Short mmCIF file of C-alpha atoms and ligand atoms in Angstrom, two decimals:
data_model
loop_
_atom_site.label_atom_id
_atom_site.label_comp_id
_atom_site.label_asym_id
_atom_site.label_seq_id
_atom_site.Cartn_x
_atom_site.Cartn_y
_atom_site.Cartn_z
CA UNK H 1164 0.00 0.00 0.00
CA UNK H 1165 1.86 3.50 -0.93
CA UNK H 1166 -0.56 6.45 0.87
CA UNK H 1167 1.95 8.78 -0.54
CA UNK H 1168 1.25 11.70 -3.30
CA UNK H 1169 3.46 11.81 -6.31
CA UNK H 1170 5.46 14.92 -7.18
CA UNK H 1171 2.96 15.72 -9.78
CA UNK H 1172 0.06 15.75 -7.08
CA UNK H 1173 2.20 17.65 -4.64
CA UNK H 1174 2.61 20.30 -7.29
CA UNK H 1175 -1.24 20.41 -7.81
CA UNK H 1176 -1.90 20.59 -4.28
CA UNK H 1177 0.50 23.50 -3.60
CA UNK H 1178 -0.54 25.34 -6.78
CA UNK H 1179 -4.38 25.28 -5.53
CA UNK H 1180 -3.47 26.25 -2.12
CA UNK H 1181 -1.33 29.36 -3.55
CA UNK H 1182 -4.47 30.33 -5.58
CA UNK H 1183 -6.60 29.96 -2.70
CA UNK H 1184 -4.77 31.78 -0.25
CA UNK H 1185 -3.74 34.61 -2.98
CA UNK H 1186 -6.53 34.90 -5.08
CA UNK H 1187 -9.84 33.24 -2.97
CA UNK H 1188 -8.67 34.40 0.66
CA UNK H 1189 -8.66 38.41 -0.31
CA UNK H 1190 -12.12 38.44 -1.87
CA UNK H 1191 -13.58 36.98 1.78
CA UNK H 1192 -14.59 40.08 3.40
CA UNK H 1193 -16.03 41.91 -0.21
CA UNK H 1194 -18.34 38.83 -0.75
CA UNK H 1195 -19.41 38.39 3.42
CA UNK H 1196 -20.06 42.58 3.33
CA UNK H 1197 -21.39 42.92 -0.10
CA UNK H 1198 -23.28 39.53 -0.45
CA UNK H 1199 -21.34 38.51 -3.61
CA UNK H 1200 -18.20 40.75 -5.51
CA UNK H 1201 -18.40 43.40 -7.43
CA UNK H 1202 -18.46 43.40 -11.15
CA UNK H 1203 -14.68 44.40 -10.71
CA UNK H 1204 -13.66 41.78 -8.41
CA UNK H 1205 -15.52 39.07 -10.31
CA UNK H 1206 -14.12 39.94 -13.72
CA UNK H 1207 -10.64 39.87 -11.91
CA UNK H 1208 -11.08 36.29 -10.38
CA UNK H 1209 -12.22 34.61 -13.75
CA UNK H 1210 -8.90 35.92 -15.06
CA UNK H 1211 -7.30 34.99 -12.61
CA UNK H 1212 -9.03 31.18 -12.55
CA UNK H 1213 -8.04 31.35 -16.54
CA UNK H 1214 -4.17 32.54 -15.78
CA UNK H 1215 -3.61 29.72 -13.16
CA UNK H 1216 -5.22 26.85 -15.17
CA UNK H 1217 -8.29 26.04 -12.99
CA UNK H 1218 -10.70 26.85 -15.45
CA UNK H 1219 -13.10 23.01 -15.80
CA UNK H 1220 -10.64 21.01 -14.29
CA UNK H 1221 -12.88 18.06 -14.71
CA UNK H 1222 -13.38 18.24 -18.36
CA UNK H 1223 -10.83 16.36 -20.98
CA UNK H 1224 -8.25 18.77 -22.75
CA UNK H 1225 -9.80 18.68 -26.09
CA UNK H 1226 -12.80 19.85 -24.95
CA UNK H 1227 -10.66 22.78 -23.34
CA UNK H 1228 -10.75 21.31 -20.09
CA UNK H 1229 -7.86 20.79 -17.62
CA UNK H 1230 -8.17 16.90 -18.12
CA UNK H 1231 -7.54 16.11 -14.05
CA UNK H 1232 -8.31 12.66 -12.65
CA UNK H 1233 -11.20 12.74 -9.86
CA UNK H 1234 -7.70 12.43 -7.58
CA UNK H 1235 -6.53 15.55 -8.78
CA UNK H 1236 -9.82 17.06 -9.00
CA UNK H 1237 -10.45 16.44 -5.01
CA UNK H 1238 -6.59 17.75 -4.49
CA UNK H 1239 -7.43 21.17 -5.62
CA UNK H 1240 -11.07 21.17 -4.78
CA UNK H 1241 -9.92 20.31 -1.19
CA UNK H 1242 -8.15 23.57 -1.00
CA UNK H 1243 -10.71 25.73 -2.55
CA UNK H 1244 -13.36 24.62 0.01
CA UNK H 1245 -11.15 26.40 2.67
CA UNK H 1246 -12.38 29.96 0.98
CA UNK H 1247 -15.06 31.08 2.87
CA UNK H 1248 -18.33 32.57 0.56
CA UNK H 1249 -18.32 29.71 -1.06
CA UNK H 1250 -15.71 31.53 -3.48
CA UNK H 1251 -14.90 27.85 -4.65
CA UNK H 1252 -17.63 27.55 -6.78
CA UNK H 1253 -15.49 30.71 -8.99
CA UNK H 1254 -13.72 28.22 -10.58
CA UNK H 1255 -16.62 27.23 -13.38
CA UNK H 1256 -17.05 23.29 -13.36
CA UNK H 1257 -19.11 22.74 -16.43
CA UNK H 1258 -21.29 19.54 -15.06
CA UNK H 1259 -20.15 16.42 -16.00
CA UNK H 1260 -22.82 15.01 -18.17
CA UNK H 1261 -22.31 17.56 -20.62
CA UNK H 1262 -19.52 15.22 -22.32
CA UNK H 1263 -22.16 13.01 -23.31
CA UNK H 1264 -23.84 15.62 -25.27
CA UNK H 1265 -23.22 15.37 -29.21
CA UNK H 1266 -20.32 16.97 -31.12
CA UNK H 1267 -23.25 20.08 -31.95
CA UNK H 1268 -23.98 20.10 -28.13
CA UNK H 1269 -20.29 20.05 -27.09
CA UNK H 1270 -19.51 22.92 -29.69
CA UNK H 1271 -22.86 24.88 -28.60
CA UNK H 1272 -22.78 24.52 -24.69
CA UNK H 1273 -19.61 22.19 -23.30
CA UNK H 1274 -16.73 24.15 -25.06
CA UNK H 1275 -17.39 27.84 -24.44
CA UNK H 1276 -18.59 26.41 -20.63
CA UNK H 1277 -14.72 25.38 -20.71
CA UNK H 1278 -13.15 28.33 -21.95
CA UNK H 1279 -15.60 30.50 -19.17
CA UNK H 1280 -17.66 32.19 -22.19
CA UNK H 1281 -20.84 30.82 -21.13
CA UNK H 1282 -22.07 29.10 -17.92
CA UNK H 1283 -24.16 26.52 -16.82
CA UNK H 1284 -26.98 25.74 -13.84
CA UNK H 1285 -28.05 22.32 -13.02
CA UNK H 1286 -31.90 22.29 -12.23
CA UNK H 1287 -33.69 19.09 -10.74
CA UNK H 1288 -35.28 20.82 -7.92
CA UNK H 1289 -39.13 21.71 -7.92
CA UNK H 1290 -41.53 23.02 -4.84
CA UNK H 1291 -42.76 19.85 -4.98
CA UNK H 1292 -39.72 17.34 -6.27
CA UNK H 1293 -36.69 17.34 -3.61
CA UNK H 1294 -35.37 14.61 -2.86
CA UNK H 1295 -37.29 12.54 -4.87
CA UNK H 1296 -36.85 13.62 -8.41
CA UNK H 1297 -39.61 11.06 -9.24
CA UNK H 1298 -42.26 13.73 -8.26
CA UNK H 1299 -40.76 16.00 -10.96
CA UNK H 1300 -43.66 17.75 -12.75
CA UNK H 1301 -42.17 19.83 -15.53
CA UNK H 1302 -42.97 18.35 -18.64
CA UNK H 1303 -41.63 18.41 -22.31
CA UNK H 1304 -44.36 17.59 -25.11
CA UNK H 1305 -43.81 17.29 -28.82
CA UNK H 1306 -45.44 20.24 -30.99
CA UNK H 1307 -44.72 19.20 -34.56
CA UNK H 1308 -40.80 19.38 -34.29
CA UNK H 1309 -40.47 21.49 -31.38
CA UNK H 1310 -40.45 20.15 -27.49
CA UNK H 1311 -42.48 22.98 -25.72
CA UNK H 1312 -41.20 22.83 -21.86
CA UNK H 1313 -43.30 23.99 -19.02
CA UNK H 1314 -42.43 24.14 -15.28
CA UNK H 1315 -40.40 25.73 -12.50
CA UNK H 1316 -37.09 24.89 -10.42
CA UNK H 1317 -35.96 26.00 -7.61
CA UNK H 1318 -32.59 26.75 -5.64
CA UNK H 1319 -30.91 26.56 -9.19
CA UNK H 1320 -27.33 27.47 -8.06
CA UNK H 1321 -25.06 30.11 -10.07
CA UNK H 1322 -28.66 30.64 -11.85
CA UNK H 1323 -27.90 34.22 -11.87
CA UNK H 1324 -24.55 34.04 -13.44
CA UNK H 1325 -25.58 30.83 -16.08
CA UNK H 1326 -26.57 31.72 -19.63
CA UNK H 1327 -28.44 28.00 -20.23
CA UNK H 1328 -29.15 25.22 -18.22
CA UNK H 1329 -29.76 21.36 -17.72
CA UNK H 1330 -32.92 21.14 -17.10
CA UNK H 1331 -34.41 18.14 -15.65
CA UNK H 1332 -37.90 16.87 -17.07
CA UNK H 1333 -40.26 14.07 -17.37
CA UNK H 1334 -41.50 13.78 -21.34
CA UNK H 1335 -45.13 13.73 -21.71
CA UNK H 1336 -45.04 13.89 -17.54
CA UNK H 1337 -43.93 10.02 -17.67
CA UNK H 1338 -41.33 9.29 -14.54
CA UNK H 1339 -39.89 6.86 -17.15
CA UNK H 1340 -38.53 9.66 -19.81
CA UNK H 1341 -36.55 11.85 -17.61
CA UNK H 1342 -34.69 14.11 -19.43
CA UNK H 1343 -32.21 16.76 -19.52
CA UNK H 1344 -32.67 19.58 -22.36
CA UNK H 1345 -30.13 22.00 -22.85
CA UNK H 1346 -32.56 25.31 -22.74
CA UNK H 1347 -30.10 29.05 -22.86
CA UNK H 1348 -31.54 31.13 -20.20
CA UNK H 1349 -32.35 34.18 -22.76
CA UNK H 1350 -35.21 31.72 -24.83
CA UNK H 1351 -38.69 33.47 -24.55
CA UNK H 1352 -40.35 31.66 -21.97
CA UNK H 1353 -37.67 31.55 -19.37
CA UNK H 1354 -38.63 33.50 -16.43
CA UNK H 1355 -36.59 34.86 -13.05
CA UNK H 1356 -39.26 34.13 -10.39
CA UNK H 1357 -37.56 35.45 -7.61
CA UNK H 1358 -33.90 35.28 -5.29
CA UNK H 1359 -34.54 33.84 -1.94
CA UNK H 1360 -31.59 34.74 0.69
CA UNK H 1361 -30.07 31.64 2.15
CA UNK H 1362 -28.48 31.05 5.30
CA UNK H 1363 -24.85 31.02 3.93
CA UNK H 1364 -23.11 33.64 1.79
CA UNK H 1365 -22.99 32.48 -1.52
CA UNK H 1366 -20.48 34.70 -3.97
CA UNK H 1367 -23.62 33.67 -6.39
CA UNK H 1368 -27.84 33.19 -5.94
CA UNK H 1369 -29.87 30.21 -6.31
CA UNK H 1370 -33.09 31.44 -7.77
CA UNK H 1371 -36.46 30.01 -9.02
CA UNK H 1372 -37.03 30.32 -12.58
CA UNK H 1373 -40.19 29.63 -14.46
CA UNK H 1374 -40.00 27.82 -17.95
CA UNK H 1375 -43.57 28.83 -19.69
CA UNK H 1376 -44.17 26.94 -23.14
CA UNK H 1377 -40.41 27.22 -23.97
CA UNK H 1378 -39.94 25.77 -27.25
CA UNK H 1379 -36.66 23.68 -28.03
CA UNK H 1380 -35.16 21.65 -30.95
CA UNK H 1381 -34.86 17.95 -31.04
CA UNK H 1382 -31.16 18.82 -30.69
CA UNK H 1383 -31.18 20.00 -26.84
CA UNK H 1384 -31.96 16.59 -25.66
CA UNK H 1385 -28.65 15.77 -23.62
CA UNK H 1386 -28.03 12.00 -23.94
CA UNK H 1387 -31.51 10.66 -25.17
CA UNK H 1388 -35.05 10.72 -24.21
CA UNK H 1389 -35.37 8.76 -19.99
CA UNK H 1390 -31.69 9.17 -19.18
CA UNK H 1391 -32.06 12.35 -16.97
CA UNK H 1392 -31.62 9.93 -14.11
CA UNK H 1393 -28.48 8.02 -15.53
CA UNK H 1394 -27.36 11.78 -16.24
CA UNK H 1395 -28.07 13.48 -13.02
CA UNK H 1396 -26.47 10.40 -11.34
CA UNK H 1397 -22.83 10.84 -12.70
CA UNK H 1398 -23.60 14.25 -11.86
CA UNK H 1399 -24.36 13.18 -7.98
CA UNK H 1400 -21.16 11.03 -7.99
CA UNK H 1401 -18.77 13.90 -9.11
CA UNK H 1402 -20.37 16.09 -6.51
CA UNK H 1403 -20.35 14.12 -3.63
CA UNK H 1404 -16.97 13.57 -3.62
CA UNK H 1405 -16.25 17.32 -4.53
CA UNK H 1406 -18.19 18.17 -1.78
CA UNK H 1407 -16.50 15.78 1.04
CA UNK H 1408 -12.77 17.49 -0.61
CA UNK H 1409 -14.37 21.06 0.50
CA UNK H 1410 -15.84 20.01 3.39
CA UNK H 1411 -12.69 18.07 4.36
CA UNK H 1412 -11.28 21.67 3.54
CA UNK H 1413 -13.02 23.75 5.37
CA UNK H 1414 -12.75 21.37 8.22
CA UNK H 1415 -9.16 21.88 8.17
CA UNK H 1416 -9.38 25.81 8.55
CA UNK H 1417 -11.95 25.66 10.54
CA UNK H 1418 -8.89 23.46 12.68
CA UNK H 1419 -6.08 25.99 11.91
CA UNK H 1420 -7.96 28.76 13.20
CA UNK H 1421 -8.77 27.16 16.28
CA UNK H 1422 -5.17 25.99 17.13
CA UNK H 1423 -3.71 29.33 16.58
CA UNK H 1424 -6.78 31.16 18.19
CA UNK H 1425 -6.54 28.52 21.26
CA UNK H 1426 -2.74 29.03 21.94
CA UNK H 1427 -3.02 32.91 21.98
CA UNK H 1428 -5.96 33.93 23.61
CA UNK H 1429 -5.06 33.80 27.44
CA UNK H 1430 -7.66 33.44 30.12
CA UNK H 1431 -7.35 32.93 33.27
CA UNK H 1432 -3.53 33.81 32.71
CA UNK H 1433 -2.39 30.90 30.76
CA UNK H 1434 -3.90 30.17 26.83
CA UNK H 1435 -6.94 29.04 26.71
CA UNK H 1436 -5.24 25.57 25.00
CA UNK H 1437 -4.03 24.54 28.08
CA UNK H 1438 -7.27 24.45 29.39
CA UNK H 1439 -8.18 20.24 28.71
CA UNK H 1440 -12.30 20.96 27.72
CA UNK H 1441 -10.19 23.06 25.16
CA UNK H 1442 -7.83 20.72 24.11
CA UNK H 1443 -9.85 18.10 24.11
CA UNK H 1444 -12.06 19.72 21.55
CA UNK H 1445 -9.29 20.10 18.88
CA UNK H 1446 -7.88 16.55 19.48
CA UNK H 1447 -11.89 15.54 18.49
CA UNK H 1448 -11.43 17.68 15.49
CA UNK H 1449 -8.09 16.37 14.63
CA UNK H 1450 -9.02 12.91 14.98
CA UNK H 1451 -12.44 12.94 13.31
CA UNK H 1452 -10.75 15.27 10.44
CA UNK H 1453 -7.94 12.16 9.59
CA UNK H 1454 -10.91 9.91 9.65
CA UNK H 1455 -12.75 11.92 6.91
CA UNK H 1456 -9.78 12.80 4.91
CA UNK H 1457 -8.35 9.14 4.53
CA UNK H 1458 -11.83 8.06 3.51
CA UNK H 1459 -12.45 10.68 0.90
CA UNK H 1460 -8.47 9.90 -0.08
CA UNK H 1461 -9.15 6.30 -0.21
CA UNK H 1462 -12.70 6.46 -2.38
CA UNK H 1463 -10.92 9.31 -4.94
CA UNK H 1464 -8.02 6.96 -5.40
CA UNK H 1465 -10.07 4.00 -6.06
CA UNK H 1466 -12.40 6.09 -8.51
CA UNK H 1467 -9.70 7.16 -10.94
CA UNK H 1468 -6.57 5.17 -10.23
CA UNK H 1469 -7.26 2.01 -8.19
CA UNK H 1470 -7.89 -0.34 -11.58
CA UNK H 1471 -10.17 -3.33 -11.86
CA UNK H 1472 -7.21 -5.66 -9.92
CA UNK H 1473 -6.27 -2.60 -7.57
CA UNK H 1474 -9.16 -2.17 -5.53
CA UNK H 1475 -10.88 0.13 -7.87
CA UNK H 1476 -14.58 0.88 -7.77
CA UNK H 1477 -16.81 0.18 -10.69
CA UNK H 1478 -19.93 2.84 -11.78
CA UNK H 1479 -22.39 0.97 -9.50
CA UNK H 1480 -19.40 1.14 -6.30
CA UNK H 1481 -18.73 4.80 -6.68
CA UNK H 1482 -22.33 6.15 -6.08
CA UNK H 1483 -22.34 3.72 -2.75
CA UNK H 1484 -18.73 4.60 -2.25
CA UNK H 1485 -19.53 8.53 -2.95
CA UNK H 1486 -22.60 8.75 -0.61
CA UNK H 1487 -20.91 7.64 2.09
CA UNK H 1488 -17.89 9.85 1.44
CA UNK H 1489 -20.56 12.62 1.46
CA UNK H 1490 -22.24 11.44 4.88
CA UNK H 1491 -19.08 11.29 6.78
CA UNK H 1492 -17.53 14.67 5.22
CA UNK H 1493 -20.23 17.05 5.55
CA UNK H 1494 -21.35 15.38 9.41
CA UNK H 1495 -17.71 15.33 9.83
CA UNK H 1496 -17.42 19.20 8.64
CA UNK H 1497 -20.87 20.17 10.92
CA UNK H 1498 -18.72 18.95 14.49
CA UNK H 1499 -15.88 20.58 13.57
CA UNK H 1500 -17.40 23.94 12.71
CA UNK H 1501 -19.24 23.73 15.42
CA UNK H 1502 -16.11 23.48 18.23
CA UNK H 1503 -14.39 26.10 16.13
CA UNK H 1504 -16.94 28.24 17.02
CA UNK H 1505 -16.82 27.49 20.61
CA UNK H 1506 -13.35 28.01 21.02
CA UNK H 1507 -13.46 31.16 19.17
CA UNK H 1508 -15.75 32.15 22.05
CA UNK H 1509 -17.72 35.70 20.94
CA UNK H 1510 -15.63 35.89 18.58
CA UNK H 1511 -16.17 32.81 16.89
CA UNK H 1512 -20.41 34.52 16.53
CA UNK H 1513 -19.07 37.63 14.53
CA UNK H 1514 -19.08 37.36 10.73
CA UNK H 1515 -15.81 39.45 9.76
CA UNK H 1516 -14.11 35.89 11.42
CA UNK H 1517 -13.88 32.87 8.84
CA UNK H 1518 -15.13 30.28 11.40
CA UNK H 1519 -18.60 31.83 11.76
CA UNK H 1520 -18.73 31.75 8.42
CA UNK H 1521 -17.81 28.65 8.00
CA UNK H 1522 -20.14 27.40 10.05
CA UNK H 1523 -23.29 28.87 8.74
CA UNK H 1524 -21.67 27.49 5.01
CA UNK H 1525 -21.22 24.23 5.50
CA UNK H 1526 -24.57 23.69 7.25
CA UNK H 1527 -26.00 23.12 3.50
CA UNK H 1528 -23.61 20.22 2.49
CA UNK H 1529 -25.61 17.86 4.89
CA UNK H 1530 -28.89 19.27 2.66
CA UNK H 1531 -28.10 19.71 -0.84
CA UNK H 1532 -26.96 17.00 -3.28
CA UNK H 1533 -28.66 14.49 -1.58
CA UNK H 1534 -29.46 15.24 2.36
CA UNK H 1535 -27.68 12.82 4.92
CA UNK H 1536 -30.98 10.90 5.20
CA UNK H 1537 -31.01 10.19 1.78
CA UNK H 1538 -27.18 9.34 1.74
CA UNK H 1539 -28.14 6.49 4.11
CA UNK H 1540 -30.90 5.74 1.65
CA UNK H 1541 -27.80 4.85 -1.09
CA UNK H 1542 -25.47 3.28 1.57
CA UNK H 1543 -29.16 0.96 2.71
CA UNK H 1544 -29.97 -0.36 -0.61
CA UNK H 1545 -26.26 -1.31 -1.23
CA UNK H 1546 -26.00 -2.90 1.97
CA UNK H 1547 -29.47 -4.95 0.95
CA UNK H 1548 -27.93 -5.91 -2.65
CA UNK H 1549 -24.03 -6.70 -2.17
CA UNK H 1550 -23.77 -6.21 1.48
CA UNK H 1551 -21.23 -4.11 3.21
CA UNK H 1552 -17.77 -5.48 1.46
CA UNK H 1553 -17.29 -2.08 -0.89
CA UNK H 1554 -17.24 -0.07 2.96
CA UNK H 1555 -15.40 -2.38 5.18
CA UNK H 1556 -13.34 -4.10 1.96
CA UNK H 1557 -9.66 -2.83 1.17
CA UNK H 1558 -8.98 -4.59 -2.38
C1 FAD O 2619 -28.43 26.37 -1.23
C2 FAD O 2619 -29.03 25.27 -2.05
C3 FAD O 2619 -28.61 25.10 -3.36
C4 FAD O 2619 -29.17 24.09 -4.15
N1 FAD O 2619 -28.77 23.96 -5.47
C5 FAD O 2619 -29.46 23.12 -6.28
C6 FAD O 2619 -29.19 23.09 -7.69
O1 FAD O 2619 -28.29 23.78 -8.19
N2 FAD O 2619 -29.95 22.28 -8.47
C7 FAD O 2619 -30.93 21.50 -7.94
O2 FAD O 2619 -31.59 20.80 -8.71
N3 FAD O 2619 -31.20 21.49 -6.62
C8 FAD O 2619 -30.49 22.29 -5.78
N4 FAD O 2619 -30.77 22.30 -4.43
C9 FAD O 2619 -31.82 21.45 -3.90
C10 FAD O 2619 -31.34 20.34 -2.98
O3 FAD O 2619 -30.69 19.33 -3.70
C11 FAD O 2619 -32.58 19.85 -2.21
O4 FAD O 2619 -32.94 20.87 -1.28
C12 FAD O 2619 -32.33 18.54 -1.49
O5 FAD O 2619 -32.15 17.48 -2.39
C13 FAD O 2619 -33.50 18.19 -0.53
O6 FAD O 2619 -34.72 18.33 -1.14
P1 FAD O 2619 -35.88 19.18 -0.43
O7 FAD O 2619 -35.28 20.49 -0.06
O8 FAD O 2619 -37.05 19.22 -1.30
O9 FAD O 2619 -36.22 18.42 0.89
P2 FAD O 2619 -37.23 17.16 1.05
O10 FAD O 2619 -36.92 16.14 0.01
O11 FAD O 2619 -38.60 17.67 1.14
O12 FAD O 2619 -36.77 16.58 2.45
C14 FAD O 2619 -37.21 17.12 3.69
C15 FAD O 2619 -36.68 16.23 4.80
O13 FAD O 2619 -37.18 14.89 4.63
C16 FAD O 2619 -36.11 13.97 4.57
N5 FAD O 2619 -36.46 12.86 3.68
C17 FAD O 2619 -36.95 12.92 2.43
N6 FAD O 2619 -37.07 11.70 1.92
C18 FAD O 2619 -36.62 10.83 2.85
C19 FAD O 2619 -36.46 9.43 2.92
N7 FAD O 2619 -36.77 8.61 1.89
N8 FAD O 2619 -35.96 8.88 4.06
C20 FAD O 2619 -35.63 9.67 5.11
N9 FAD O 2619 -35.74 11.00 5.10
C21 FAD O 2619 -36.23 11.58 3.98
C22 FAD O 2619 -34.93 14.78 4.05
O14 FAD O 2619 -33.70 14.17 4.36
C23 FAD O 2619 -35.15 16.09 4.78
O15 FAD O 2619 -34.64 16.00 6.07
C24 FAD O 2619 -30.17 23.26 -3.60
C25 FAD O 2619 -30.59 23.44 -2.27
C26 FAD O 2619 -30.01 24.43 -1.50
C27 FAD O 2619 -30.49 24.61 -0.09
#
């Protein structure tokens, strides 16, 4: 068993923490005081994500992505989830099942989502449809050669920066013929319903938009009429395990903080570290941190380089694998948080410092993506089918 990075993954990992610390870090306080950056500051960032090479790390080269492994991918991802404002998501990450589009779709929507010209917003989410998708009731319906598209999502994340997005359906209202349409956010139809504020402070929104009799061509279906769910699946499995490498990175902030903040502040005339209640909190966090982190390690390893014969996981593997990478992270990230704040004492309740922050953001990675209820859902049924050999396994 080798646990250790190559020098090619150590020089990943140190360039994403330099661009997190120079270029994420200094936008904190504009984005926590203005709600988001100005026009300035954002135009600035997507240069900067273009000059050092993080634009779509997950998509190949020839489609002008960065071409990293889901290894990689988790390296730098782990480091941009330390970034408080949820300035991570600057980085555009075109979604993953845009590679299965067709060479028309790739040119139209997957390319220019690569090179940062155009953007895109996921949207499953209904009033009604959470976290079963089944219960979906936006519909596409043939009109001669046209699919006319009626419905409305909400909490569609980076909808106000997107210009198109996936857009979940069921054709003819069947369950069975899920589908994602590519539909651009300008088409007449589309409609901004409103921007709810959310607890955390997002650098973008997550509206509600309306889709009224939109019409699209035959050639937005992504992938084929029914496999939305195959679709939005792949899509789960990337960002399950993105979301336990920035959870596993905030965690690890969240720690820093608290070990400096713990051996300075003196009470009682000694540090406040010396004080056991205190220590004892940050060896939890240390200990429950290296839990998290060697899981997320172990399932990102097996997902890109582990091999049939190394312990790899297969399609099926990964979403169990992913879930539970996702259920231990964000939980994981929720303690952690939590103690910072403790230890920060008032301190740790005012906004201008990272840890309250942090612990109002990562409050949503137990929620979206799949709630933790729903992660035990995955981890239940493969229990049931193959029992518990892809957790408790090692190749
Ligand atoms: C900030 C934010 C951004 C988001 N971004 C997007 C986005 O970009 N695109 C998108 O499509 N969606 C997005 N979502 C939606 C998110 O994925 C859903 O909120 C999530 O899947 C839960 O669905 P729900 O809110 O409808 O809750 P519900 O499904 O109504 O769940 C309510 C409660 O019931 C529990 N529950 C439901 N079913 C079961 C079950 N079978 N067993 C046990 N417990 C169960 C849940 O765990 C939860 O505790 C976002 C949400 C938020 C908050």
């Amino acid at each position: 068993m080798d646990l250790e990075l190559d020098a090619a993954d150590r020089e990943l990992q140190a360039t994403a923490r330099d661009f997190t610390r120079q270029v994420l870090f200094p936008l904190e306080d504009e984005c926590e005081e203005h709600d988001g950056l100005t026009p300035e500051s954002a135009a600035a960032a997507k240069r900067a994500v273009l000059d050092w090479n993080f634009a779509a790390i997950n998509h190949a080269p020839e489609d002008g992505g960065r071409g990293l492994d889901l290894f990689q991918q988790m390296l730098v991802e782990e480091q941009w989830g330390q970034a408080t404002g949820a300035l991570w998501d600057i980085p555009w990450r075109p979604s993953i099942p845009l590679a299965s589009g067709t060479e028309d779709q790739k040119e139209r929507f997957l390319r220019p989502a690569c090179r940062g010209e155009r953007r895109d917003a996921y949207a499953i989410t209904e009033e009604g449809a959470g976290s079963d998708p089944g219960m979906v009731t936006s519909t596409a319906r043939r009109d001669r050669e046209d699919w006319v598209i009626d419905g409305e999502k909400w909490h569609v994340t980076s909808g106000d920066v997107a210009d198109f997005f996936e857009l979940h359906v069921h054709v003819d209202g069947d369950p069975a013929k899920a589908t994602v349409f590519l539909v651009d956010k300008d088409a007449p139809g589309v409609r901004l319903v409103r921007t709810p504020a959310y607890m955390h402070t997002f650098v973008f929104e997550h509206p509600i938009f309306a889709f009224e009799g939109v019409r699209v061509g035959e050639d937005r279906i992504l992938g084929g009429i029914g496999r939305g769910f195959d679709l939005t699946k792949d899509w789960f499995v990337e960002e399950r395990l993105m979301i336990g490498a920035r959870t596993v990175g905030a965690s690890t902030r969240a720690l820093d903080l608290s070990l400096a903040f713990a051996s300075e502040r003196e009470q009682f005339g000694r540090p406040i570290v010396a004080f056991q209640a205190i220590e004892f909190m940050l060896a939890d966090m240390a200990a429950e941190l290296m839990a998290a982190k060697s899981m997320l390690y172990r399932v990102c390893w097996q997902a890109s380089r582990g091999g049939a014969d190394r312990g790899g996981a297969d399609r099926k593997e990964l979403h169990a694998l992913a879930s539970a990478v996702k259920l231990v992270c964000s939980e994981t990230a929720g303690r952690i948080v939590d103690r910072a704040v403790q230890i920060h004492g008032g301190r740790g309740y005012m906004r201008e410092q990272p840890v309250e922050r942090l612990y109002r953001e990562v409050r949503v990675d137990r929620i979206w993506e799949g709630t933790s209820e729903i992660q035990r859902v995955v981890i239940g049924n493969e229990l049931h089918k193959r029992g518990h050999g892809v957790y408790s396994g090692w190749v």
